[in-house]
mmCIF file of C-alpha atoms and ligand atoms in Angstrom:
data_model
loop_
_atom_site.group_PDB
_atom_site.id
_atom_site.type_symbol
_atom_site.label_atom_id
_atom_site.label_comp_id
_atom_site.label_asym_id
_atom_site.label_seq_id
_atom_site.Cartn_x
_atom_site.Cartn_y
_atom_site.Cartn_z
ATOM 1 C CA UNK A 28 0.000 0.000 0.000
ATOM 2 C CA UNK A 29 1.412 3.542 -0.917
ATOM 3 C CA UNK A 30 2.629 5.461 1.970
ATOM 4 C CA UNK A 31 0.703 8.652 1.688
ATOM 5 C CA UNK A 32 3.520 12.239 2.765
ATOM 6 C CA UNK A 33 0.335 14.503 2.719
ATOM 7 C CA UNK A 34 0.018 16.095 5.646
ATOM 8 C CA UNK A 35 2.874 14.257 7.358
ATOM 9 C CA UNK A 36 6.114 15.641 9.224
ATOM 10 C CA UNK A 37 8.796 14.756 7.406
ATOM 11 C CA UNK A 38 12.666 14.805 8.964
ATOM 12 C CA UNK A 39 14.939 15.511 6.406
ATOM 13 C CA UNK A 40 18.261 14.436 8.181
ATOM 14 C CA UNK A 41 21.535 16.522 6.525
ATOM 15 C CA UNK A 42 19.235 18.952 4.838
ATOM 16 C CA UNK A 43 21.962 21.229 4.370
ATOM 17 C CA UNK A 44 24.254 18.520 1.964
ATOM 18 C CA UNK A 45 23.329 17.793 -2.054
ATOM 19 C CA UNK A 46 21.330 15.288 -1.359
ATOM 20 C CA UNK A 47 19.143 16.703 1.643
ATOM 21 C CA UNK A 48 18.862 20.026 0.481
ATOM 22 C CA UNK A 49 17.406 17.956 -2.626
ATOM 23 C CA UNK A 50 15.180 15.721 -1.172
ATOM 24 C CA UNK A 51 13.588 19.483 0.060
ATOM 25 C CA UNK A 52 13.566 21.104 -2.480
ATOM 26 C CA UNK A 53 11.495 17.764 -4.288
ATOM 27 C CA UNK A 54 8.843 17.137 -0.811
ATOM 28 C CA UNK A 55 8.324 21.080 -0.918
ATOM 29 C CA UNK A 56 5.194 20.086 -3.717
ATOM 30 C CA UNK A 57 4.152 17.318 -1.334
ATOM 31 C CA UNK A 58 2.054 19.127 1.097
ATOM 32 C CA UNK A 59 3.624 17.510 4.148
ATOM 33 C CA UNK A 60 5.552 19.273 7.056
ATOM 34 C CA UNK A 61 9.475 19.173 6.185
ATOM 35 C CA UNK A 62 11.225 18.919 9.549
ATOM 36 C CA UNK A 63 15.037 20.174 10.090
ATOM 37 C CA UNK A 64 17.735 20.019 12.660
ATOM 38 C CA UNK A 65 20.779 22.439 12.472
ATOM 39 C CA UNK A 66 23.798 21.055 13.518
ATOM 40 C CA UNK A 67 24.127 23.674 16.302
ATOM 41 C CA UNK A 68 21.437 22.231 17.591
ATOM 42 C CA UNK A 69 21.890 18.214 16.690
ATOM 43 C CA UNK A 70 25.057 16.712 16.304
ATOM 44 C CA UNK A 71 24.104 13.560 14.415
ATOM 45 C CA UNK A 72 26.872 11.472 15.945
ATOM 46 C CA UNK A 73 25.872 12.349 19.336
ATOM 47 C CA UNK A 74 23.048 9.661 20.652
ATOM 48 C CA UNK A 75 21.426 11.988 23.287
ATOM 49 C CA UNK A 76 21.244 14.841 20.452
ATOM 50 C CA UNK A 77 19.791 12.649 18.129
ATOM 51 C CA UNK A 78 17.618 10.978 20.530
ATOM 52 C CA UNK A 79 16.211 14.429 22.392
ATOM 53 C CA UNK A 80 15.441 16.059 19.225
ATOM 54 C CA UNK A 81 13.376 12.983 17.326
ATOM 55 C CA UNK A 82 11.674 12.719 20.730
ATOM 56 C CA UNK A 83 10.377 16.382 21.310
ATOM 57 C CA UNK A 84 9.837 16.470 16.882
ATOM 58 C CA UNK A 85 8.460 13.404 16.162
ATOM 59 C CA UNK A 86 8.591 12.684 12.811
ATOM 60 C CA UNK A 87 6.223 10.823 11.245
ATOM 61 C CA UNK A 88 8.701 9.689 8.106
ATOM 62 C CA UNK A 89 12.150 10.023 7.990
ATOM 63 C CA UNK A 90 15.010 10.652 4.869
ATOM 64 C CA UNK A 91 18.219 9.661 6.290
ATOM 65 C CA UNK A 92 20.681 11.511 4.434
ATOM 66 C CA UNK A 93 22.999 12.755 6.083
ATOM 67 C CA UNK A 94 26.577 11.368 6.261
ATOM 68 C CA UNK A 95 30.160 12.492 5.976
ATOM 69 C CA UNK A 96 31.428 12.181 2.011
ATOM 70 C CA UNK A 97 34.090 13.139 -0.261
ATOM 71 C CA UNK A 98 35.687 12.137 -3.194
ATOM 72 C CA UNK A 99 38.629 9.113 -3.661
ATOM 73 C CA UNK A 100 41.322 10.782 -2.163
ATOM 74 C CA UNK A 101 39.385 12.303 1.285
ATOM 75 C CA UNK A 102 38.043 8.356 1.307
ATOM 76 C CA UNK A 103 41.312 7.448 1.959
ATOM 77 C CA UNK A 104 43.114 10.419 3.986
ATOM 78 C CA UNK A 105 40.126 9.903 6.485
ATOM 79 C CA UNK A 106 39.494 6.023 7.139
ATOM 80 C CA UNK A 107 38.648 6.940 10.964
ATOM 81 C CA UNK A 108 36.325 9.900 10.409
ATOM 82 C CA UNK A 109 34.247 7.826 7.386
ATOM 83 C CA UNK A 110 33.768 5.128 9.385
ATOM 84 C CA UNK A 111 33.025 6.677 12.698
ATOM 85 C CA UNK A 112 30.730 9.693 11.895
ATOM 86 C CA UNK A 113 28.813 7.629 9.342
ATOM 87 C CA UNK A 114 28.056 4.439 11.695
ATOM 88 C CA UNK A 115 26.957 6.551 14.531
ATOM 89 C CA UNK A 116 24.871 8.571 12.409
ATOM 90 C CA UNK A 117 22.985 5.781 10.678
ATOM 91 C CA UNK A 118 22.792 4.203 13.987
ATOM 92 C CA UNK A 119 21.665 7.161 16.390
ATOM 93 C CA UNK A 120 18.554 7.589 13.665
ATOM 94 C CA UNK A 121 18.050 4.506 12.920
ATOM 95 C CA UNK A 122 17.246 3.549 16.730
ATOM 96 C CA UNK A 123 16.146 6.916 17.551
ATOM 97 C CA UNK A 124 13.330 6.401 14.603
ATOM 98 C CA UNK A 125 12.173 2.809 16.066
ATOM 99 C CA UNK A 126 12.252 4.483 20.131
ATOM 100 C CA UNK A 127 9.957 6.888 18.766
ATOM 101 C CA UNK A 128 7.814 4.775 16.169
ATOM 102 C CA UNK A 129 8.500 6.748 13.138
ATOM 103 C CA UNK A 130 6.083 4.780 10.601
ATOM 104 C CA UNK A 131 8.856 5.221 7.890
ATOM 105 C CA UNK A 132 12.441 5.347 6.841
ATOM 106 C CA UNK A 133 14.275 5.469 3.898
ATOM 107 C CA UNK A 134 18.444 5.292 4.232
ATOM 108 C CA UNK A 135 20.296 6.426 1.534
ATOM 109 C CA UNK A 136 23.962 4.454 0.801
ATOM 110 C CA UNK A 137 26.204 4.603 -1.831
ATOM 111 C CA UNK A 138 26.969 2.332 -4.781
ATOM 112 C CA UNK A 139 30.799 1.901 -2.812
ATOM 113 C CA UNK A 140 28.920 -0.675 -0.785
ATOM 114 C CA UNK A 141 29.086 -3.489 -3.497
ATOM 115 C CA UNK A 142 31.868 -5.678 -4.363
ATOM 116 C CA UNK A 143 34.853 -3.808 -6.394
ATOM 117 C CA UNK A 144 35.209 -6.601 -8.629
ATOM 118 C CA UNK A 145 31.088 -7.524 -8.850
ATOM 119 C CA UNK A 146 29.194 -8.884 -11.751
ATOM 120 C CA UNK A 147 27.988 -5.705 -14.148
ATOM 121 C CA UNK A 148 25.087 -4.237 -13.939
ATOM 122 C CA UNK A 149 25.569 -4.535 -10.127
ATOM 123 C CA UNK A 150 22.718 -6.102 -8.676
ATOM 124 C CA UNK A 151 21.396 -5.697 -5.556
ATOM 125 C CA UNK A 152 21.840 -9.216 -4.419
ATOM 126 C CA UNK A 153 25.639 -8.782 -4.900
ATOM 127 C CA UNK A 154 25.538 -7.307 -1.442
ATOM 128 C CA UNK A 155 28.673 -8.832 0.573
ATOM 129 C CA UNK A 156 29.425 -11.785 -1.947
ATOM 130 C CA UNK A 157 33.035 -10.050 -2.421
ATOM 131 C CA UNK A 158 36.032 -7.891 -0.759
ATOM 132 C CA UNK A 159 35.305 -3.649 -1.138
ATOM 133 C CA UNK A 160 37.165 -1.262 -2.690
ATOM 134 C CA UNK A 161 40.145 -0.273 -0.602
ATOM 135 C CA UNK A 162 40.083 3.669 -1.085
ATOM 136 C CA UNK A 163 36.483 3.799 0.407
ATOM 137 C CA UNK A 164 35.842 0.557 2.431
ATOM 138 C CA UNK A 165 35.921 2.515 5.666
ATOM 139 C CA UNK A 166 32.833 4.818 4.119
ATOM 140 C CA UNK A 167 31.300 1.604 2.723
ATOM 141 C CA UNK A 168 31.430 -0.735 5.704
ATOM 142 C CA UNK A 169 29.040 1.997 7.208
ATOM 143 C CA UNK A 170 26.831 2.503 4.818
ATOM 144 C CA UNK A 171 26.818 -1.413 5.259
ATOM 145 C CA UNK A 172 25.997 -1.334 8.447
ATOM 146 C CA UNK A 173 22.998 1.711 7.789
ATOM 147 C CA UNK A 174 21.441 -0.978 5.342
ATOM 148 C CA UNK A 175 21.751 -3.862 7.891
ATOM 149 C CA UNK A 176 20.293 -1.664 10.211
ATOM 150 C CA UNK A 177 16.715 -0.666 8.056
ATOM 151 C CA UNK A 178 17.053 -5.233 7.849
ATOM 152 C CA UNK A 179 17.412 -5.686 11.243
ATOM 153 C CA UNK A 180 15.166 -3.283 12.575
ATOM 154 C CA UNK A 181 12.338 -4.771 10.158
ATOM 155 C CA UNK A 182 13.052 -8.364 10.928
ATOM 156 C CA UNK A 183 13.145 -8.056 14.583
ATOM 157 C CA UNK A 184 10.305 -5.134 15.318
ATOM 158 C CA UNK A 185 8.624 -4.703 11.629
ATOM 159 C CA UNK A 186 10.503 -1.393 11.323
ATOM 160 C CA UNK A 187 9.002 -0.221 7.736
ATOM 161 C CA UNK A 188 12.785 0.614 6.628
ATOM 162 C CA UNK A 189 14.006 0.688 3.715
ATOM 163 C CA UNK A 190 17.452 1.672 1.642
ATOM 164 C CA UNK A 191 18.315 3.131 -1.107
ATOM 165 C CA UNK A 192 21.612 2.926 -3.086
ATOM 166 C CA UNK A 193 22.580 5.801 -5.005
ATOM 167 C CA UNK A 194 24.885 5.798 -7.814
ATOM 168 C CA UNK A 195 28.032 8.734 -8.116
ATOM 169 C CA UNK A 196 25.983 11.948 -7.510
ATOM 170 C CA UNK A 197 26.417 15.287 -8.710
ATOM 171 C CA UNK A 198 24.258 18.548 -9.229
ATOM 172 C CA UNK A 199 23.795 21.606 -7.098
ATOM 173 C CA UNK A 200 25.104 21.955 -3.481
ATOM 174 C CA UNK A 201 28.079 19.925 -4.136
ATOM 175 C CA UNK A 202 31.401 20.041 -2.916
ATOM 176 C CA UNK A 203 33.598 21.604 -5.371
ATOM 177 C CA UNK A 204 36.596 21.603 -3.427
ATOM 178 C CA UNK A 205 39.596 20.019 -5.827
ATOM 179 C CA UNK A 206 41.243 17.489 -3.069
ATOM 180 C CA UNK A 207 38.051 16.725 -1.329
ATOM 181 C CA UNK A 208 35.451 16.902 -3.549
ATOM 182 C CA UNK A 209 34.022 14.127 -6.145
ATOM 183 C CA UNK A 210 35.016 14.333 -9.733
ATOM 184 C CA UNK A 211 32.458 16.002 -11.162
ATOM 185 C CA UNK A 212 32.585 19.111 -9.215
ATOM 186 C CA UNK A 213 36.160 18.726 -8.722
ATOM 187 C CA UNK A 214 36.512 18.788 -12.859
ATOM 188 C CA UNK A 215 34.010 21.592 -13.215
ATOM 189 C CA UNK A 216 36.158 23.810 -10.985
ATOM 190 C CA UNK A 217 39.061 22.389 -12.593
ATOM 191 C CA UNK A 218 37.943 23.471 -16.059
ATOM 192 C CA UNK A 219 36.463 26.771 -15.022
ATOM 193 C CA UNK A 220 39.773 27.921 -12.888
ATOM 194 C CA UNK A 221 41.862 26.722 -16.395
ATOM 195 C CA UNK A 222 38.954 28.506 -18.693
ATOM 196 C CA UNK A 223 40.067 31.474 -16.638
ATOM 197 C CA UNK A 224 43.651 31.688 -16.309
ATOM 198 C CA UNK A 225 44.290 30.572 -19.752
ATOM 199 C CA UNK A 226 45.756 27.330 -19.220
ATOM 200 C CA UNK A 227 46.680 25.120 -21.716
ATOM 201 C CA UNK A 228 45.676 21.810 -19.993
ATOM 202 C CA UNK A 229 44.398 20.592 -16.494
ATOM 203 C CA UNK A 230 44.840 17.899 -14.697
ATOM 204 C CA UNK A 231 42.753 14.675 -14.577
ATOM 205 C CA UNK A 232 43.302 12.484 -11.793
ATOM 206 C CA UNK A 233 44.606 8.848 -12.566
ATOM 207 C CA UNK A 234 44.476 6.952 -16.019
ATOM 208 C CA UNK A 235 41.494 8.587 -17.143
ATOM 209 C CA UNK A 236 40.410 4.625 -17.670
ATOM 210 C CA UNK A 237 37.234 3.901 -14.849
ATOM 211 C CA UNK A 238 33.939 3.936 -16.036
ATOM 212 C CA UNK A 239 31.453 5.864 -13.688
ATOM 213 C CA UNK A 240 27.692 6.197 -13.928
ATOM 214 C CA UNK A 241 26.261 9.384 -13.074
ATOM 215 C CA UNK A 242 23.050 10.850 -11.720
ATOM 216 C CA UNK A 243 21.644 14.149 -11.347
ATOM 217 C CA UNK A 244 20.878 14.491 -7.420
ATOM 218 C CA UNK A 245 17.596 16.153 -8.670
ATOM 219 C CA UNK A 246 16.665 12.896 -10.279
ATOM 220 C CA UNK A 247 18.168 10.911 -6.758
ATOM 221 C CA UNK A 248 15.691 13.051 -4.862
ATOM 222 C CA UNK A 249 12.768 12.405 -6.783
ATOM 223 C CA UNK A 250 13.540 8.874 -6.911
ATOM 224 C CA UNK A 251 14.216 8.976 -3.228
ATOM 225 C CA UNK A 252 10.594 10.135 -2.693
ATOM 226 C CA UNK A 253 9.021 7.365 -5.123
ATOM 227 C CA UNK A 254 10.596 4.587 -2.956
ATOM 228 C CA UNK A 255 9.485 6.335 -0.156
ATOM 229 C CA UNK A 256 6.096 6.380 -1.319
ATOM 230 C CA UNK A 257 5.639 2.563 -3.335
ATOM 231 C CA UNK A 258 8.495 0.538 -1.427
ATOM 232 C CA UNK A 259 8.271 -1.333 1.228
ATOM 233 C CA UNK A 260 10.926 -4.118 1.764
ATOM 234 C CA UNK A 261 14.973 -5.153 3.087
ATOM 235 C CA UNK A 262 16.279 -5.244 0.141
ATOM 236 C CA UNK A 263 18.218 -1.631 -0.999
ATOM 237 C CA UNK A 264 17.200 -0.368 -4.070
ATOM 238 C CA UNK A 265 19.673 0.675 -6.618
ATOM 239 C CA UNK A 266 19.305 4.368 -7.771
ATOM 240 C CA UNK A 267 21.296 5.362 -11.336
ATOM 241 C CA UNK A 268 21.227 6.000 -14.442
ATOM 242 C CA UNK A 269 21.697 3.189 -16.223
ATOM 243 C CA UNK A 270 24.612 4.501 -18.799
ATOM 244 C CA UNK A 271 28.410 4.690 -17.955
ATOM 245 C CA UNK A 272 31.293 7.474 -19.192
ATOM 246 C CA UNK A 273 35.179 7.054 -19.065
ATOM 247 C CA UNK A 274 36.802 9.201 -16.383
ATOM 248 C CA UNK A 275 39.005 10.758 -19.623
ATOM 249 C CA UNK A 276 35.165 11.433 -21.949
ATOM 250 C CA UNK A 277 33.414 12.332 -18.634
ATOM 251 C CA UNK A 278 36.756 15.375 -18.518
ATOM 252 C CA UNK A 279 36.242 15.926 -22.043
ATOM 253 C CA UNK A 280 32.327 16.638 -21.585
ATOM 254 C CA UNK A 281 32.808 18.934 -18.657
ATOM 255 C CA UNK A 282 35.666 20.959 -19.953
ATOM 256 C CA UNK A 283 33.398 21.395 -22.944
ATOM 257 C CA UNK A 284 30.309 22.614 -21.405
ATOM 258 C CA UNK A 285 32.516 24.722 -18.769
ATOM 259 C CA UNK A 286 34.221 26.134 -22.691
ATOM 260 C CA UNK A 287 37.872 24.876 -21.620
ATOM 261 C CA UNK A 288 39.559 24.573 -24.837
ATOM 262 C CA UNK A 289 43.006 23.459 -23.594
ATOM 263 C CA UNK A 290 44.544 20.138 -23.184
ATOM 264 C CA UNK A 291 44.100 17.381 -20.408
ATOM 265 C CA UNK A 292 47.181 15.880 -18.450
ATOM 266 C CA UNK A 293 46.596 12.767 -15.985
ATOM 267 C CA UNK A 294 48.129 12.977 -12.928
ATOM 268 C CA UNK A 295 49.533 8.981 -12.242
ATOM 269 C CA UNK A 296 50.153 9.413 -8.731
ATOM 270 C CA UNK A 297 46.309 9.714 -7.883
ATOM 271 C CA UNK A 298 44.404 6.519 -7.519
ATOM 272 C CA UNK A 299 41.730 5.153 -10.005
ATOM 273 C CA UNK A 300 39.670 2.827 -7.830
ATOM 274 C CA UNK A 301 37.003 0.886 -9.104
ATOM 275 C CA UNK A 302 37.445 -0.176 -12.406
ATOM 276 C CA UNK A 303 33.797 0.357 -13.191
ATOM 277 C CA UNK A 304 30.726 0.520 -11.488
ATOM 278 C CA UNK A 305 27.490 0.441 -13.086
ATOM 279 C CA UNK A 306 24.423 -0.514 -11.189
ATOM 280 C CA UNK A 307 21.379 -2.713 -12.415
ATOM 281 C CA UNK A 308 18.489 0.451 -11.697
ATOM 282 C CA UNK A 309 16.011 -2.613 -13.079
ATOM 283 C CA UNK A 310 14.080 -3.045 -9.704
ATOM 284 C CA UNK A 311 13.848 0.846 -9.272
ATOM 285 C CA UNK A 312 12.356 1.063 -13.336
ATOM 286 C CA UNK A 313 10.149 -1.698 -12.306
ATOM 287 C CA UNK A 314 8.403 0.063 -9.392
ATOM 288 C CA UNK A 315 7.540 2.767 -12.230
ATOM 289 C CA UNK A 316 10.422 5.365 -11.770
ATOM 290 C CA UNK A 317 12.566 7.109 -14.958
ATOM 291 C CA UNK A 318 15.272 9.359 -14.631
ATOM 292 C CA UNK A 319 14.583 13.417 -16.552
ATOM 293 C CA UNK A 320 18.211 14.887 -16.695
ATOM 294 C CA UNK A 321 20.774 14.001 -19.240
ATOM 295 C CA UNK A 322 24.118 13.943 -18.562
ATOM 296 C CA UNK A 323 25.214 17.176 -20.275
ATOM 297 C CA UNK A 324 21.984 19.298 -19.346
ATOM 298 C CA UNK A 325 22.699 18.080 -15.475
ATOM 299 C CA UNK A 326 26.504 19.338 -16.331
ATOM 300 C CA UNK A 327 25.280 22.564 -17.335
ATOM 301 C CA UNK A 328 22.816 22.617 -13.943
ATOM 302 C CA UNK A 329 25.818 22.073 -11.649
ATOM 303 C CA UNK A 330 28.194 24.678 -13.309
ATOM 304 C CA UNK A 331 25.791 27.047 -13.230
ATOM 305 C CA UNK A 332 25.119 26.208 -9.490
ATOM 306 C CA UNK A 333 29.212 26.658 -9.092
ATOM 307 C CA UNK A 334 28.718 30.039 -10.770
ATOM 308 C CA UNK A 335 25.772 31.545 -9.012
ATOM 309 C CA UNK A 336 27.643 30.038 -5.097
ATOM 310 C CA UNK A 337 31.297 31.718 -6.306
ATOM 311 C CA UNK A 338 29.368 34.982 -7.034
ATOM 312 C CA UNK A 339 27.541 35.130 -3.891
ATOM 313 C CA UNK A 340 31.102 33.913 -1.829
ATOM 314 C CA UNK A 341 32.667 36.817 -3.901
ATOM 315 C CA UNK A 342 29.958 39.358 -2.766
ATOM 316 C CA UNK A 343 30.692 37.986 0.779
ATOM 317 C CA UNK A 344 34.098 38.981 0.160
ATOM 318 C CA UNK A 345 33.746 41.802 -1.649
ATOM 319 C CA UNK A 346 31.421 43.647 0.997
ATOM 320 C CA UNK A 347 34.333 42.699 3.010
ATOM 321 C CA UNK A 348 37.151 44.536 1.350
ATOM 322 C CA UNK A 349 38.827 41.516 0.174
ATOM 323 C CA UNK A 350 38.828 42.127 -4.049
ATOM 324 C CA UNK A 351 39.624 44.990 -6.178
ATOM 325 C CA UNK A 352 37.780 43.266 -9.348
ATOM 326 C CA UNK A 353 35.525 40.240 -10.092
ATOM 327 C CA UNK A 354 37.375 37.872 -11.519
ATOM 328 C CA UNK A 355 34.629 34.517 -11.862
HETATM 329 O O1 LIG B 14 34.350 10.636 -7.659
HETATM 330 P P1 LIG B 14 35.579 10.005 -7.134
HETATM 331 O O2 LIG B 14 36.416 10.841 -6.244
HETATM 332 O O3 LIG B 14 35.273 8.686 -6.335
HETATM 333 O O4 LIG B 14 36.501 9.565 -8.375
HETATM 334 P P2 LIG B 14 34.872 7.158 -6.691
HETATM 335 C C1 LIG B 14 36.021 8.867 -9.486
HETATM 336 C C2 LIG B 14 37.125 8.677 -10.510
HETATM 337 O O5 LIG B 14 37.469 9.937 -11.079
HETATM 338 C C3 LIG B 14 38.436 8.092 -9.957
HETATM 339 C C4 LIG B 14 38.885 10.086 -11.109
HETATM 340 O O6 LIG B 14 38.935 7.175 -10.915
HETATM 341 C C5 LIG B 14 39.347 9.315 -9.868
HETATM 342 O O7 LIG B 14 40.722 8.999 -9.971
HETATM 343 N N1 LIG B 14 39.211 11.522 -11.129
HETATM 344 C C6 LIG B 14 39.785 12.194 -12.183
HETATM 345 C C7 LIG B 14 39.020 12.401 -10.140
HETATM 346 N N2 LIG B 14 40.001 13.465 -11.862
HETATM 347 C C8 LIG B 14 39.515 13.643 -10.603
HETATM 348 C C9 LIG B 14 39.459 14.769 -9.732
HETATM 349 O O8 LIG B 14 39.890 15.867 -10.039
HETATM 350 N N3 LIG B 14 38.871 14.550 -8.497
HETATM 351 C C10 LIG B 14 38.385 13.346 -8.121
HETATM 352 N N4 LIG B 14 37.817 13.211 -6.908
HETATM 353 N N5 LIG B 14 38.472 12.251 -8.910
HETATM 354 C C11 LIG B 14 33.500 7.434 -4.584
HETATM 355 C C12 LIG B 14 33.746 7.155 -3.126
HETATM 356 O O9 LIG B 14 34.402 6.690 -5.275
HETATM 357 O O10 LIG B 14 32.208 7.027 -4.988
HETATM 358 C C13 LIG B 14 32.671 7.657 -2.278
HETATM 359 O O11 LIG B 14 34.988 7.724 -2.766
HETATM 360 C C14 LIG B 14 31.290 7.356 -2.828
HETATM 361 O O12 LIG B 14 32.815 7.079 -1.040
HETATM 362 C C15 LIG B 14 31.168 7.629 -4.314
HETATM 363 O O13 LIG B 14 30.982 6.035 -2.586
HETATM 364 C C16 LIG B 14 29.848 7.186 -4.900
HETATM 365 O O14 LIG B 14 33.759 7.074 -7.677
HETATM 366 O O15 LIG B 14 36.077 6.376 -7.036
#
């Protein structure tokens, strides 16, 4: 039976990331009551925090999406903070949401959580048949343990929990810091930064080789509220695209819709990880869900995103005395 957001609260946990501030923008045509926690008020790895706020605001549904990410290379600077900020978190809500009978849940994971070498399409049912990828097993293990949860919870108290595994992300609200970030934004900044200084190539991390799928987080949102609304089971649900790019293409697209003309130059010393990971999104198409953004278009959506945040950081700085000229 579908589970009906009109007139319910809603907690929309990391509101403030890609995906949160996503999954808001997409429930604001809902008619239900979006509820948010700033983290001056709830620290999300902090069990009495988590547990005195979903007490006094009792959700009646909650999106879990909140969670500590970055790119390859903050994946594996950071092994502790991946793995300890994102298995509290998924924990504190997850328990928090059965103390206080939340009626629904839907966790959000990562396609990092399947098996580096694993069958392609990646199925769902490929869950823990093989060793992770090293650069982000820490993040993965936890997003593990976040799906196990949603299980366990529904096995042993008929939790309605559910999960849902996204594929690589990208779109407004992203992090476009270059060590940090993912490679979309990171490449978009990249390109942009060379556009403007008149570079004549910039750097591509790695061989330029491993395939990635990609997914506008517009489209993750809007899928995220489907399967919040039709789906009702343990098994995770696979959220992408469907269609893979070459690291080296997916450089060549962005520098192209950025209007980088210059060369690109792979840096060896950075890691590739996974060779490839495309998902199997057949169970999500089943239960009546199609992606609407196209790779480039969603390109074009996140650059101009980049544009619109460096102009209002640069009036920020401006106001404050720190430029003579505009220079974005
Ligand atoms: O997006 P990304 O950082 O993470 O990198 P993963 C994807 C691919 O792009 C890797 C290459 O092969 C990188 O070497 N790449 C090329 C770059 N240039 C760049 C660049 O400038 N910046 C970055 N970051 N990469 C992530 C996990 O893995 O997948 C997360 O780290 C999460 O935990 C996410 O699970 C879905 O796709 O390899």
């Amino acid at each position: 039976m579908a589970f009906d957001l009109k007139g319910k609260r809603i907690y929309v946990a990391g509101h403030r990331g890609m995906v949160g501030s996503a999954i808001v923008r997409r429930l604001s045509s809902e008619g239900c009551r979006i509820l948010v926690a700033s983290r001056s008020e709830v620290d999300l790895a902090r069990q009495s925090d988590v547990e005195i706020w979903m007490e006094k605001n009792r959700p009646d549904a909650v999106f879990l999406a909140a969670a500590k990410v970055g790119g390859i290379v903050a994946n594996d600077t950071y092994p502790a903070d991946f793995l300890y900020q994102n298995t509290m978190i998924a924990a504190n809500i997850i328990h928090s949401a059965h103390e206080i009978g939340v009626e629904k849940l839907l966790f959000l994971g990562s396609s990092c959580i399947y098996p580096k070498f694993a069958e392609q399409p990646i199925r769902e049912e490929c869950l823990l048949t093989g060793a992770l990828e090293p650069t982000n097993e820490w993040y993965a293990v936890a997003k593990i343990a976040g799906v196990k949860l949603c299980q366990a919870y529904r096995r042993q108290h008929g939790n309605d929990f559910i999960s849902a595994m996204p594929t690589n992300l990208y779109g407004p609200g992203d992090n476009f810091d270059i060590q940090l970030g993912h490679v979309m934004p990171a490449l978009i900044r990249k390109a942009h930064d060379a556009k403007l200084s008149g570079a004549g190539e910039m750097t591509m991390w790695g061989t330029g080789t491993p395939l990635r799928e990609f997914l506008h987080v517009d489209d993750c949102a809007d899928a995220c509220v489907h399967l919040m609304k039709v789906y009702s089971d343990d098994a995770p649900v696979n959220v992408g695209s469907g269609t893979e790019i070459t690291i080296f293409d997916l450089t060549q697209l962005v520098a192209d819709v950025v209007g980088f003309e210059g060369g690109i130059k792979p840096d060896l010393s950075k890691p590739d990880g996974s060779p490839r990971k495309l998902m199997s999104s057949e169970k999500l198409r089943s239960l009546g869900w199609t992606q609407k953004i196209a790779l480039r278009e969603g390109i074009a959506d996140a650059y101009k995103s980049f544009l619109r945040d460096r102009r209002l950081d640069f009036a920020r700085e401006d106001a404050a005395g720190l430029h003579d000229f505009r220079d974005i």
